[in-house]
Coordinates of C-alpha atoms in Angstrom, one line a residue:
M1 CA 5.7 19.3 164.8
S2 CA 3.6 21.8 162.8
I3 CA 4.4 24.8 160.7
G4 CA 2.0 27.8 160.8
E5 CA 1.1 30.2 158.0
R6 CA 4.0 32.3 156.7
A7 CA 4.3 35.5 154.8
V8 CA 6.3 35.4 151.5
I9 CA 7.2 38.4 149.4
D10 CA 8.3 37.5 145.9
F11 CA 11.6 39.5 145.7
P12 CA 13.9 38.4 142.8
D13 CA 17.0 36.4 143.7
S14 CA 19.3 39.1 142.2
V15 CA 19.2 42.6 140.8
N16 CA 21.8 43.6 138.2
F17 CA 22.2 47.3 137.5
G18 CA 24.8 46.7 134.8
S19 CA 27.2 49.6 133.8
C20 CA 26.1 52.9 135.4
P21 CA 27.7 56.4 135.3
V22 CA 29.8 57.0 138.4
K23 CA 28.5 59.6 140.9
D24 CA 25.0 59.3 139.3
T25 CA 22.0 57.6 140.8
T26 CA 20.6 54.6 138.9
T27 CA 17.2 53.3 140.2
K28 CA 15.6 49.9 139.7
T29 CA 11.9 49.6 140.6
L30 CA 10.8 46.2 141.9
F31 CA 7.1 45.3 141.8
V32 CA 6.7 42.8 144.7
R33 CA 3.7 40.9 146.0
N34 CA 2.8 39.0 149.2
I35 CA 2.2 35.5 147.9
G36 CA 2.1 34.0 151.5
K37 CA -0.9 33.3 153.7
R38 CA -0.4 36.0 156.3
E39 CA 0.4 39.6 156.5
A40 CA 4.1 40.4 155.9
K41 CA 5.9 42.8 158.2
F42 CA 9.4 43.3 156.9
S43 CA 12.5 45.5 156.9
L44 CA 15.2 45.9 154.3
S45 CA 18.9 46.5 155.0
L46 CA 21.9 46.8 152.7
E47 CA 25.3 48.5 152.3
S48 CA 26.5 51.5 150.4
P49 CA 26.6 52.4 147.5
F50 CA 23.2 50.7 147.3
S51 CA 20.1 52.1 149.0
V52 CA 16.4 51.1 149.1
T53 CA 13.1 52.9 149.5
P54 CA 11.0 52.1 151.6
D55 CA 13.3 50.2 153.9
K56 CA 10.5 48.8 156.0
G57 CA 6.7 48.2 155.9
S58 CA 3.9 45.7 155.9
L59 CA 2.0 44.0 153.1
A60 CA -1.3 42.2 153.3
V61 CA -1.9 38.8 151.7
G62 CA -2.3 39.2 148.0
E63 CA -1.3 42.9 148.0
S64 CA 1.6 44.3 146.0
M65 CA 3.8 47.4 146.3
Q66 CA 6.8 49.1 144.6
V67 CA 10.3 49.0 146.1
H68 CA 12.9 51.3 144.6
V69 CA 16.6 50.1 144.8
Q70 CA 19.2 52.8 144.0
F71 CA 22.9 52.5 143.1
K72 CA 25.2 55.5 143.3
A73 CA 29.0 54.9 143.5
L74 CA 31.5 57.7 144.0
K75 CA 34.4 55.8 142.4
T76 CA 34.6 53.6 139.4
G77 CA 34.7 49.8 139.8
D78 CA 32.5 46.8 140.4
Y79 CA 30.2 46.6 143.5
N80 CA 28.0 43.9 144.9
C81 CA 26.3 43.2 148.2
N82 CA 23.3 41.3 149.7
M83 CA 20.1 43.1 150.5
I84 CA 18.6 41.4 153.5
L85 CA 14.8 41.0 153.7
H86 CA 14.0 40.5 157.4
Y87 CA 10.5 39.3 158.4
D88 CA 9.0 39.8 161.8
T89 CA 9.2 36.0 162.3
D90 CA 13.0 36.4 162.4
E91 CA 13.4 34.9 159.0
D92 CA 16.0 36.4 156.6
V93 CA 16.0 36.3 152.8
Y94 CA 19.0 37.5 150.8
V95 CA 18.8 39.3 147.4
T96 CA 22.1 39.7 145.5
L97 CA 22.8 43.2 144.2
Y98 CA 25.4 44.0 141.5
G99 CA 26.5 47.2 139.8
A100 CA 29.5 48.6 137.9
A101 CA 30.4 52.3 138.0
V102 CA 32.1 53.6 134.9
D103 CA 33.3 57.0 133.5
V104 CA 31.2 58.3 130.7
N105 CA 32.5 60.5 127.8
V106 CA 32.1 64.0 129.3
R107 CA 34.9 66.5 128.8
L108 CA 35.9 70.1 128.3
D109 CA 36.9 71.4 124.9
K110 CA 40.0 72.9 126.5
N111 CA 41.9 72.6 129.8
T112 CA 43.7 75.9 129.7
L113 CA 42.1 79.3 128.9
K114 CA 44.1 82.5 128.2
L115 CA 41.9 85.5 128.7
E116 CA 42.4 88.7 126.8
N117 CA 44.4 91.5 128.5
T118 CA 41.7 93.6 130.1
F119 CA 41.7 97.1 131.6
I120 CA 40.7 97.4 135.2
S121 CA 37.0 98.1 135.7
C122 CA 36.4 96.7 132.3
T123 CA 35.2 93.2 131.4
S124 CA 36.2 90.6 128.8
Q125 CA 34.5 87.3 128.1
R126 CA 35.5 83.9 126.7
T127 CA 33.5 80.7 126.2
V128 CA 34.2 77.1 127.2
L129 CA 32.2 74.1 126.0
V130 CA 31.4 71.0 128.1
H131 CA 30.7 68.1 125.8
N132 CA 28.5 65.2 126.8
R133 CA 29.1 62.4 124.3
S134 CA 27.3 59.8 126.4
D135 CA 23.7 58.5 126.4
H136 CA 23.0 59.8 129.9
I137 CA 21.8 63.1 131.3
V138 CA 24.5 64.6 133.5
N139 CA 24.5 67.3 136.1
F140 CA 27.5 69.6 136.6
R141 CA 28.7 72.4 138.8
W142 CA 31.8 74.6 139.0
T143 CA 33.8 74.6 142.2
R144 CA 37.3 75.5 143.4
F145 CA 38.0 72.2 145.1
A146 CA 39.7 69.4 143.2
T147 CA 38.2 66.5 145.2
L148 CA 35.2 65.7 147.5
T149 CA 37.7 65.2 150.3
E150 CA 38.9 68.8 150.1
E151 CA 35.3 70.0 150.2
L152 CA 34.5 68.0 153.3
Q153 CA 37.7 69.3 155.0
H154 CA 36.7 72.8 154.1
K155 CA 33.3 72.3 155.7
E156 CA 34.8 70.7 158.7
R157 CA 37.0 73.7 159.2
C158 CA 34.0 76.0 158.9
K159 CA 32.2 74.0 161.6
M160 CA 35.2 74.1 163.9
D161 CA 35.2 77.9 163.6
L162 CA 31.5 78.0 164.4
R163 CA 32.0 75.8 167.4
R164 CA 34.8 78.1 168.7
E165 CA 32.6 81.1 168.1
E166 CA 29.7 79.5 169.8
E167 CA 31.8 78.7 172.9
I168 CA 33.0 82.3 173.1
E169 CA 29.6 83.8 172.7
T170 CA 28.1 81.2 175.2
D171 CA 30.8 82.2 177.8
V172 CA 30.0 85.9 177.3
F173 CA 26.3 85.2 177.5
L174 CA 26.7 83.2 180.8
M175 CA 28.7 86.1 182.3
E176 CA 25.9 88.5 181.3
C177 CA 23.3 86.1 182.9
T178 CA 25.1 86.4 186.2
Q179 CA 24.3 90.1 186.2
D180 CA 20.8 89.8 184.7
V181 CA 19.0 86.5 185.3
T182 CA 16.0 87.6 183.2
I183 CA 17.9 86.9 179.9
R184 CA 18.6 83.2 180.6
D185 CA 15.6 82.2 178.4
Q186 CA 17.4 83.7 175.4
M187 CA 20.0 80.8 175.5
S188 CA 17.9 78.7 173.2
I189 CA 17.9 81.5 170.6
L190 CA 21.7 81.5 170.6
Q191 CA 21.8 77.8 170.2
R192 CA 19.3 77.7 167.4
S193 CA 21.2 80.5 165.6
F194 CA 24.4 78.3 165.5
Q195 CA 22.4 75.2 164.6
T196 CA 21.0 77.1 161.6
R197 CA 24.5 78.2 160.6
N198 CA 25.7 74.6 160.8
R199 CA 22.9 73.4 158.6
T200 CA 23.8 76.2 156.1
V201 CA 27.4 75.0 155.9
D202 CA 26.2 71.4 155.3
A203 CA 23.8 72.5 152.5
D204 CA 26.4 74.7 150.8
K205 CA 27.2 73.4 147.3
L206 CA 30.5 75.4 147.4
I207 CA 29.9 76.9 144.0
Y208 CA 32.9 78.8 142.6
K209 CA 32.9 82.4 143.6
D210 CA 35.5 85.0 142.7
D211 CA 35.7 88.8 142.6
V212 CA 37.4 88.8 139.2
L213 CA 35.8 85.8 137.5
E214 CA 32.2 85.1 136.9
I215 CA 31.0 81.7 135.6
Q216 CA 27.6 81.4 133.9
P217 CA 25.9 79.0 134.3
Y218 CA 27.7 77.8 137.4
E219 CA 25.6 74.6 137.5
G220 CA 23.1 72.9 135.3
V221 CA 22.1 69.8 133.3
I222 CA 23.6 68.6 129.9
W223 CA 21.4 66.4 127.8
P224 CA 22.8 63.3 126.0
N225 CA 25.0 63.8 123.0
S226 CA 25.0 67.6 123.4
S227 CA 27.1 70.4 124.7
M228 CA 26.8 73.3 127.1
E229 CA 28.4 76.7 126.6
I230 CA 30.0 78.2 129.8
D231 CA 30.6 82.0 129.7
I232 CA 33.6 83.2 131.7
A233 CA 33.7 87.0 132.4
F234 CA 37.0 88.5 133.5
T235 CA 36.8 91.8 135.5
P236 CA 40.3 92.7 136.9
L237 CA 40.4 94.9 140.0
E238 CA 44.1 95.6 139.9
A239 CA 46.9 95.9 137.2
Q240 CA 48.4 92.4 137.8
S241 CA 48.5 88.9 136.4
Y242 CA 45.7 86.5 137.5
A243 CA 45.8 82.7 137.6
R244 CA 42.9 80.6 138.7
T245 CA 42.1 76.9 138.6
L246 CA 38.4 75.8 138.4
Y247 CA 37.0 72.3 138.6
C248 CA 33.9 71.0 136.9
D249 CA 32.2 68.4 139.0
V250 CA 30.3 66.2 136.6
A251 CA 28.0 63.3 137.3
G252 CA 29.5 60.4 135.3
R253 CA 33.2 61.3 135.9
E254 CA 35.1 60.2 138.9
S255 CA 37.7 62.9 138.8
R256 CA 36.7 66.6 138.4
L257 CA 37.6 68.3 135.1
P258 CA 40.3 71.0 135.7
L259 CA 40.2 74.4 133.9
R260 CA 43.2 76.6 134.3
I261 CA 42.5 80.3 133.6
R262 CA 45.1 83.1 133.1
G263 CA 44.5 86.8 132.6
E264 CA 46.2 90.1 132.8
G265 CA 44.8 93.2 134.3
I266 CA 46.0 96.5 132.7
G267 CA 45.9 99.8 134.5
P268 CA 46.0 103.4 133.2
R269 CA 49.2 104.3 131.4
V270 CA 50.3 107.6 133.0
V271 CA 53.7 109.3 133.2
F272 CA 55.1 112.5 134.7
S273 CA 56.6 115.2 132.5
L274 CA 59.9 114.8 134.3
D275 CA 61.7 112.4 136.5
S276 CA 63.2 114.9 138.9
L277 CA 62.5 118.5 139.9
D278 CA 65.3 120.7 141.2
I279 CA 64.1 123.7 143.1
G280 CA 67.3 124.9 144.8
N281 CA 67.5 127.0 148.0
I282 CA 64.5 129.0 149.2
F283 CA 63.8 131.4 152.1
V284 CA 62.1 130.4 155.3
N285 CA 58.3 131.0 155.3
S286 CA 58.3 131.7 151.6
K287 CA 56.1 129.8 149.3
H288 CA 57.3 128.6 145.9
S289 CA 55.2 126.9 143.2
Y290 CA 56.3 124.5 140.5
E291 CA 54.4 122.7 137.9
V292 CA 54.6 119.1 136.6
V293 CA 52.4 117.6 134.0
L294 CA 50.7 114.2 134.3
A295 CA 50.0 112.6 130.9
N296 CA 47.6 109.8 130.2
K297 CA 49.0 107.7 127.3
G298 CA 46.5 104.9 127.8
D299 CA 43.0 104.1 126.6
I300 CA 41.0 104.5 129.8
D301 CA 40.5 107.2 132.4
A302 CA 43.2 107.5 135.0
V303 CA 41.8 108.3 138.5
F304 CA 44.6 109.6 140.7
S305 CA 44.9 110.8 144.4
Y306 CA 47.9 111.9 146.4
I307 CA 48.7 110.1 149.6
Y308 CA 50.5 112.5 151.9
S309 CA 54.1 111.5 152.8
Q310 CA 54.9 110.6 156.4
S311 CA 58.6 111.5 156.1
M312 CA 60.3 114.4 157.9
F313 CA 59.9 116.9 155.1
G314 CA 56.9 115.4 153.3
P315 CA 54.3 117.6 155.0
L316 CA 56.1 120.7 153.8
V317 CA 55.3 119.9 150.2
T318 CA 51.8 120.0 148.8
F319 CA 50.3 119.0 145.4
S320 CA 47.3 120.7 143.8
P321 CA 45.0 119.2 142.7
S322 CA 45.6 116.2 145.1
Q323 CA 43.1 114.1 143.2
G324 CA 41.3 114.0 139.9
I325 CA 40.8 112.2 136.6
V326 CA 42.9 112.4 133.5
R327 CA 41.1 111.4 130.3
P328 CA 42.8 109.2 127.6
G329 CA 45.3 111.4 125.6
G330 CA 44.9 114.2 128.1
Y331 CA 47.2 116.1 130.4
Q332 CA 46.8 117.3 134.0
A333 CA 49.1 120.1 135.4
I334 CA 49.9 119.6 139.1
K335 CA 51.4 122.4 141.1
Q336 CA 53.9 121.8 143.9
K337 CA 54.4 124.2 146.8
R338 CA 57.0 124.2 149.6
D339 CA 58.4 126.6 152.2
I340 CA 61.7 126.0 154.0
L341 CA 65.4 127.1 153.7
M342 CA 67.9 124.3 153.7
D343 CA 69.4 121.7 151.4
L344 CA 66.6 119.2 151.0
K345 CA 66.2 116.1 148.9
E346 CA 62.8 114.5 149.3
T347 CA 61.7 111.4 147.3
F348 CA 58.0 110.6 146.6
T349 CA 57.7 107.0 145.6
Q350 CA 55.1 105.3 143.4
N351 CA 53.1 104.6 146.6
D352 CA 52.4 108.4 146.8
F353 CA 50.2 108.0 143.7
H354 CA 48.2 104.8 143.4
W355 CA 49.2 104.0 139.8
V356 CA 52.2 106.4 139.1
E357 CA 55.2 104.6 137.6
Q358 CA 57.7 107.5 137.8
V359 CA 59.2 109.2 140.9
I360 CA 59.3 112.9 141.7
R361 CA 62.5 113.9 143.5
V362 CA 63.3 117.4 144.9
S363 CA 67.0 118.3 144.6
E364 CA 69.0 121.5 144.2
N365 CA 68.4 123.0 140.7
R366 CA 65.7 125.4 139.6
E367 CA 63.0 124.6 137.1
N368 CA 62.0 127.1 134.4
E369 CA 58.7 127.7 132.5
N370 CA 59.8 125.7 129.4
V371 CA 60.0 122.3 131.2
K372 CA 56.4 121.4 130.4
K373 CA 56.6 121.7 126.7
R374 CA 60.1 120.1 126.6
Q375 CA 59.0 117.1 128.6
V376 CA 55.9 116.6 126.5
R377 CA 58.1 116.5 123.4
K378 CA 60.4 114.1 125.2
F379 CA 57.5 111.8 126.0
D380 CA 56.3 111.8 122.4
A381 CA 59.9 111.0 121.1
L382 CA 60.3 108.2 123.6
I383 CA 56.9 106.7 122.6
K384 CA 57.9 106.8 118.9
E385 CA 61.3 105.3 119.7
K386 CA 59.6 102.5 121.6
E387 CA 57.2 101.8 118.7
D388 CA 60.0 101.7 116.2
L389 CA 61.9 99.3 118.4
E390 CA 58.9 97.0 118.7
N391 CA 58.4 97.0 114.9
K392 CA 62.0 96.2 114.4
N393 CA 61.9 93.3 116.8
R394 CA 58.7 92.0 115.2
Q395 CA 60.3 92.1 111.8
L396 CA 63.4 90.2 113.0
L397 CA 61.2 87.6 114.6
E398 CA 59.2 87.1 111.3
D399 CA 62.5 86.8 109.4
H400 CA 63.7 84.2 111.8
E401 CA 60.6 82.2 111.5
R402 CA 60.7 82.4 107.7
M403 CA 64.3 81.2 107.7
K404 CA 63.4 78.2 109.9
K405 CA 60.8 77.1 107.4
E406 CA 63.1 77.2 104.4
K407 CA 64.9 74.0 103.5
I408 CA 68.7 73.9 103.5
K409 CA 70.0 72.1 100.5
N410 CA 73.0 69.8 100.5
E411 CA 75.3 68.7 97.6
V412 CA 74.7 65.4 96.0
V413 CA 77.5 63.3 94.3
D414 CA 76.5 60.5 92.0
L415 CA 79.2 57.7 91.8
T416 CA 76.8 55.1 90.2
E417 CA 77.3 53.7 86.7
D418 CA 73.8 54.3 85.4
G419 CA 73.1 57.4 87.5
I420 CA 70.1 58.4 89.6
D421 CA 67.1 60.5 88.5
N422 CA 66.3 64.0 89.6
D423 CA 63.6 62.9 92.1
I424 CA 66.2 60.9 94.1
K425 CA 68.7 63.7 93.9
G426 CA 66.2 66.2 95.1
Y427 CA 65.3 63.9 98.1
L428 CA 69.0 63.3 98.9
S429 CA 69.8 67.0 98.8
L430 CA 68.0 67.6 102.0
G431 CA 70.8 65.9 103.9
P432 CA 70.8 63.6 106.9
G433 CA 69.9 66.4 109.3
F434 CA 66.5 67.2 107.7
C435 CA 63.5 66.2 109.9
E436 CA 60.5 64.9 107.9
A437 CA 57.2 66.0 109.4
P438 CA 55.1 63.0 110.5
T439 CA 51.8 62.6 108.8
R440 CA 50.2 60.8 111.8
V441 CA 50.4 61.2 115.5
P442 CA 52.5 58.5 117.2
Y443 CA 49.8 57.5 119.7
E444 CA 51.5 54.4 121.0
H445 CA 54.8 56.2 121.7
I446 CA 53.0 59.1 123.5
I447 CA 50.9 56.8 125.6
A448 CA 53.9 54.6 126.5
E449 CA 55.9 57.7 127.6
T450 CA 53.0 59.0 129.6
E451 CA 52.7 55.8 131.5
K452 CA 56.4 55.8 132.1
M453 CA 56.1 59.3 133.6
C454 CA 53.1 58.2 135.7
T455 CA 55.1 55.3 137.1
K456 CA 58.0 57.5 137.9
I457 CA 55.7 60.0 139.7
K458 CA 54.2 57.2 141.7
R459 CA 57.6 55.8 142.7
E460 CA 58.8 59.3 143.8
G461 CA 55.6 59.7 145.8
E462 CA 56.2 56.4 147.6
T463 CA 59.9 57.4 148.3
N464 CA 59.0 60.9 149.6
E465 CA 55.9 59.5 151.5
I466 CA 53.5 61.8 149.7
D467 CA 49.7 61.1 150.3
E468 CA 48.6 58.5 147.8
E469 CA 45.4 60.4 147.0
I470 CA 47.4 63.4 145.9
V471 CA 49.7 61.3 143.8
E472 CA 46.8 59.5 142.1
H473 CA 45.1 62.9 141.5
E474 CA 48.2 64.3 139.7
I475 CA 48.6 61.1 137.7
G476 CA 44.9 61.2 136.7
E477 CA 45.3 64.9 135.6
I478 CA 48.2 64.0 133.4
R479 CA 46.4 61.1 131.8
E480 CA 43.3 63.2 131.2
N481 CA 45.3 66.0 129.6
V482 CA 47.1 63.6 127.3
K483 CA 43.8 61.9 126.4
V484 CA 42.2 65.3 125.5
I485 CA 45.2 66.3 123.4
L486 CA 45.2 62.9 121.5
E487 CA 41.4 63.1 120.9
K488 CA 41.8 66.6 119.4
A489 CA 44.6 65.4 117.2
R490 CA 42.6 62.3 116.0
H491 CA 40.6 64.1 113.5
K492 CA 43.3 66.5 112.2
K493 CA 45.1 65.9 109.0
Y494 CA 48.8 66.6 109.0
K495 CA 50.6 67.6 105.8
T496 CA 54.1 66.4 105.0
N497 CA 56.9 69.0 104.5
L498 CA 58.1 67.1 101.4
T499 CA 57.1 68.0 97.9
K500 CA 55.6 65.5 95.5
E501 CA 58.9 65.1 93.7
E502 CA 60.7 64.5 97.0
L503 CA 58.2 61.9 98.1
N504 CA 58.7 60.1 94.8
G505 CA 62.5 60.3 95.3
K506 CA 62.2 58.8 98.8
K507 CA 60.0 55.9 97.4
K508 CA 62.5 55.2 94.6
A509 CA 65.5 55.4 96.9
L510 CA 64.0 52.8 99.3
Q511 CA 63.0 50.5 96.5
D512 CA 66.4 50.6 94.7
K513 CA 68.4 47.7 96.2
R514 CA 71.3 48.1 93.8
K515 CA 72.5 51.4 95.2
V516 CA 73.6 52.7 98.6
F517 CA 73.2 56.4 99.8
L518 CA 75.6 57.6 102.4
P519 CA 76.4 61.0 104.0
A520 CA 80.0 62.2 103.6
D521 CA 82.2 65.1 104.7
K522 CA 80.4 65.4 108.1
G523 CA 77.0 65.3 106.5
R524 CA 77.5 68.2 104.2
I525 CA 77.1 66.2 101.0
M526 CA 75.3 63.0 100.1
V527 CA 76.9 60.2 98.0
A528 CA 75.1 57.7 95.8
M529 CA 77.2 54.5 95.2
G530 CA 76.6 51.2 93.5
R531 CA 76.1 48.4 96.0
F532 CA 78.1 45.7 94.1
E533 CA 81.7 45.7 92.9
S534 CA 80.7 44.0 89.6
E535 CA 78.6 47.0 88.7
G536 CA 80.4 50.0 90.3
G537 CA 84.1 48.9 90.3
E538 CA 86.3 50.8 92.7
Q539 CA 83.5 53.4 93.3
S540 CA 81.2 50.7 94.7
Y541 CA 80.2 50.2 98.3
E542 CA 81.3 46.6 98.2
Y543 CA 84.8 47.5 97.1
K544 CA 85.2 50.2 99.7
M545 CA 84.1 47.8 102.5
K546 CA 86.6 45.2 101.3
Q547 CA 89.4 47.7 101.6
V548 CA 88.4 48.5 105.2
L549 CA 88.3 44.8 106.1
V550 CA 91.9 44.3 104.9
D551 CA 93.6 45.1 108.2
L552 CA 97.1 45.6 106.8
K553 CA 95.8 48.3 104.4
A554 CA 93.8 50.1 107.1
K555 CA 94.8 53.8 107.2
P556 CA 95.4 55.8 110.4
S557 CA 92.2 57.6 111.7
I558 CA 93.0 61.2 112.4
R559 CA 89.5 61.9 113.7
A560 CA 89.5 59.1 116.3
K561 CA 93.1 60.0 117.3
K562 CA 94.1 56.3 117.3
D563 CA 97.0 54.5 115.6
W564 CA 94.7 52.2 113.5
D565 CA 91.1 51.9 112.5
L566 CA 90.4 48.6 114.2
T567 CA 87.1 46.7 114.0
D568 CA 85.7 44.7 116.9
K569 CA 86.8 41.4 115.3
V570 CA 90.4 42.6 114.8
C571 CA 90.6 43.7 118.5
R572 CA 89.4 40.3 119.7
E573 CA 91.8 38.3 117.4
G574 CA 94.8 40.6 118.4
T575 CA 94.1 40.0 122.1
R576 CA 94.1 36.2 121.6
V577 CA 97.4 36.3 119.6
I578 CA 99.1 38.3 122.4
E579 CA 97.8 35.9 125.1
R580 CA 99.3 33.0 123.2
I581 CA 102.7 34.7 123.0
V582 CA 102.6 35.3 126.8
E583 CA 101.9 31.6 127.4
R584 CA 105.0 30.7 125.4
G585 CA 107.0 33.0 127.7
E586 CA 108.3 35.2 124.8
I587 CA 107.1 38.5 126.4
S588 CA 106.0 39.6 130.0
K589 CA 102.5 40.3 131.1
N590 CA 103.2 44.0 131.6
D591 CA 104.3 44.2 127.9
A592 CA 101.3 42.2 126.9
E593 CA 98.9 44.6 128.6
R594 CA 100.6 47.6 126.9
L595 CA 100.3 45.9 123.4
K596 CA 96.7 44.8 123.7
P597 CA 94.2 46.9 121.7
K598 CA 92.2 49.0 124.2
D599 CA 89.5 50.4 122.0
Y600 CA 87.8 49.9 118.6
H601 CA 85.5 52.0 116.4
A602 CA 83.5 51.5 113.3
P603 CA 85.3 51.3 110.0
R604 CA 85.4 54.4 107.8
L605 CA 85.4 54.8 104.1
Y606 CA 88.2 56.8 102.6
G607 CA 88.3 58.5 99.2
L608 CA 84.8 59.9 99.3
P609 CA 84.4 63.3 97.7
K610 CA 84.4 66.6 99.7
N611 CA 82.1 69.5 98.9
T612 CA 85.2 71.7 98.3
Q613 CA 86.1 69.7 95.2
R614 CA 85.0 71.5 92.0
W615 CA 84.3 68.4 90.0
C616 CA 81.5 67.3 92.4
S617 CA 78.1 67.5 90.8
I618 CA 75.7 69.7 92.8
E619 CA 72.0 69.1 92.7
R620 CA 69.2 70.5 94.7
G621 CA 66.1 68.7 96.1
G622 CA 64.9 67.0 99.5
L623 CA 65.6 64.0 102.1
N624 CA 64.2 62.2 105.2
G625 CA 67.4 62.1 107.2
S626 CA 68.1 58.4 107.2
I627 CA 70.4 56.2 105.1
A628 CA 68.8 53.8 102.7
F629 CA 70.6 50.4 102.3

């Protein structure tokens, strides 16, 4: 047996791409050489997300070449496969490929953008920043689709529409060919036309396009550790609210970054000089003219045009001029003519004028020449009344906000022997209901609650049989929004709403183990007591608790509406005593059930001061809302 000359290309045993940005192409260039004794004819095959160029070729003995291996994953995770080097001698050599796709730190500076209220035909502009805090160059583009799957579905629908259109046009063309056989050669033109349109659909990047929003730049490149400004121009076409959601598809991020945009289009502010016009009875074939005034109270030109009514009596009434422009602060007199004799009530709705908010109604009373001036004065008075009301409401809101910020002080009663200093009194005076502003963001609690919510959403999705991809997309958006909010809050410094003296009082109160601070009289006052009976006597916390624990001296509880203030221990002991009496046969089981304690509640302290007693010392200061023991 003999072995002939063989070709050997010195590929490495493995290629490790390491951690690479998701949805971005990472290339490893291999310099290989034929170290065998014959020409090497080979082909390379592997699986997605890996690719190789060239995938086949030949290499003479001693010659070398470059082979480019690429890694591009659309989802995060670890990937590995074997690249098979197949020789023309039916020999296979395996090269192990490994790569990990990860999300890089690319984000928007805001997820929600509120545009300024903008007049129709005018434009307002806002800016959004895309931050690239990674060490990689990333490409981006703006689209209206949240996922790649939605894009592919949209393209497939477009192709289906093209196929139906092609079938219809082909059928029409074939029918024409039966009448004129000379046009059959033009069938290839029709087919190439639809092939070109299909290729156009495949090549479409589906960049975001809108009649009211313009994004610049809509695609581009962001260099490492830099930011890109995105200008968003808002040009409303109608007086209405607009809401749009855009998605920034970034290389390096598995999920697209959502941007929710809201804006309000404002139209001309125009009003009629009167709400109704009474013209009474008129003779047949006689023409009567009446005048109403159109006032422009807004800041832009008001272009108006009359749409003729299609009702029974609408054609009998004409307006002059039927179209025109009213400048800001200007007036336009409109004459109304009619000719008929009968009782008539005709209503012209806001659809009769494109932007008119009021309604002209014809009824039975006559109009005189003084209506114009009277109605203009009426408009001015209404506008002034509206402005006064807005100013009043604004002042009330400011007063309410100011009152919310002010601290409500409670009374403080000092029952200790040696007394408490003014700092502690000031701290206690804030009462148990005061909420101290945190000086740091509770990251752990927020993250835990977010994950709890995500788990609940996933469970509800499984119960309602919602598509798993939709559920994961919603969960990903929630996590991304929380992450952005927490990153913004990380560098912020939060100030406490306690003064320096109140902070000192809080520290001293927590450190003083010889005193107890309790709320009394439903939290309206705070009481400072000595902890031990040896120091405070009958006013001490220890003495008061001993009185509570003496069951025979426990007083009735009016608030609990029970016969006795019973502790948990007293309830258990009383139940055991009654059961022993039943065992001796002294009482029946029914009587025992009636005598057993059914409920217990926490012991209460009696004899604490009320804020209505004049001898209570009242001090002002601040508190954190918790009891210090």
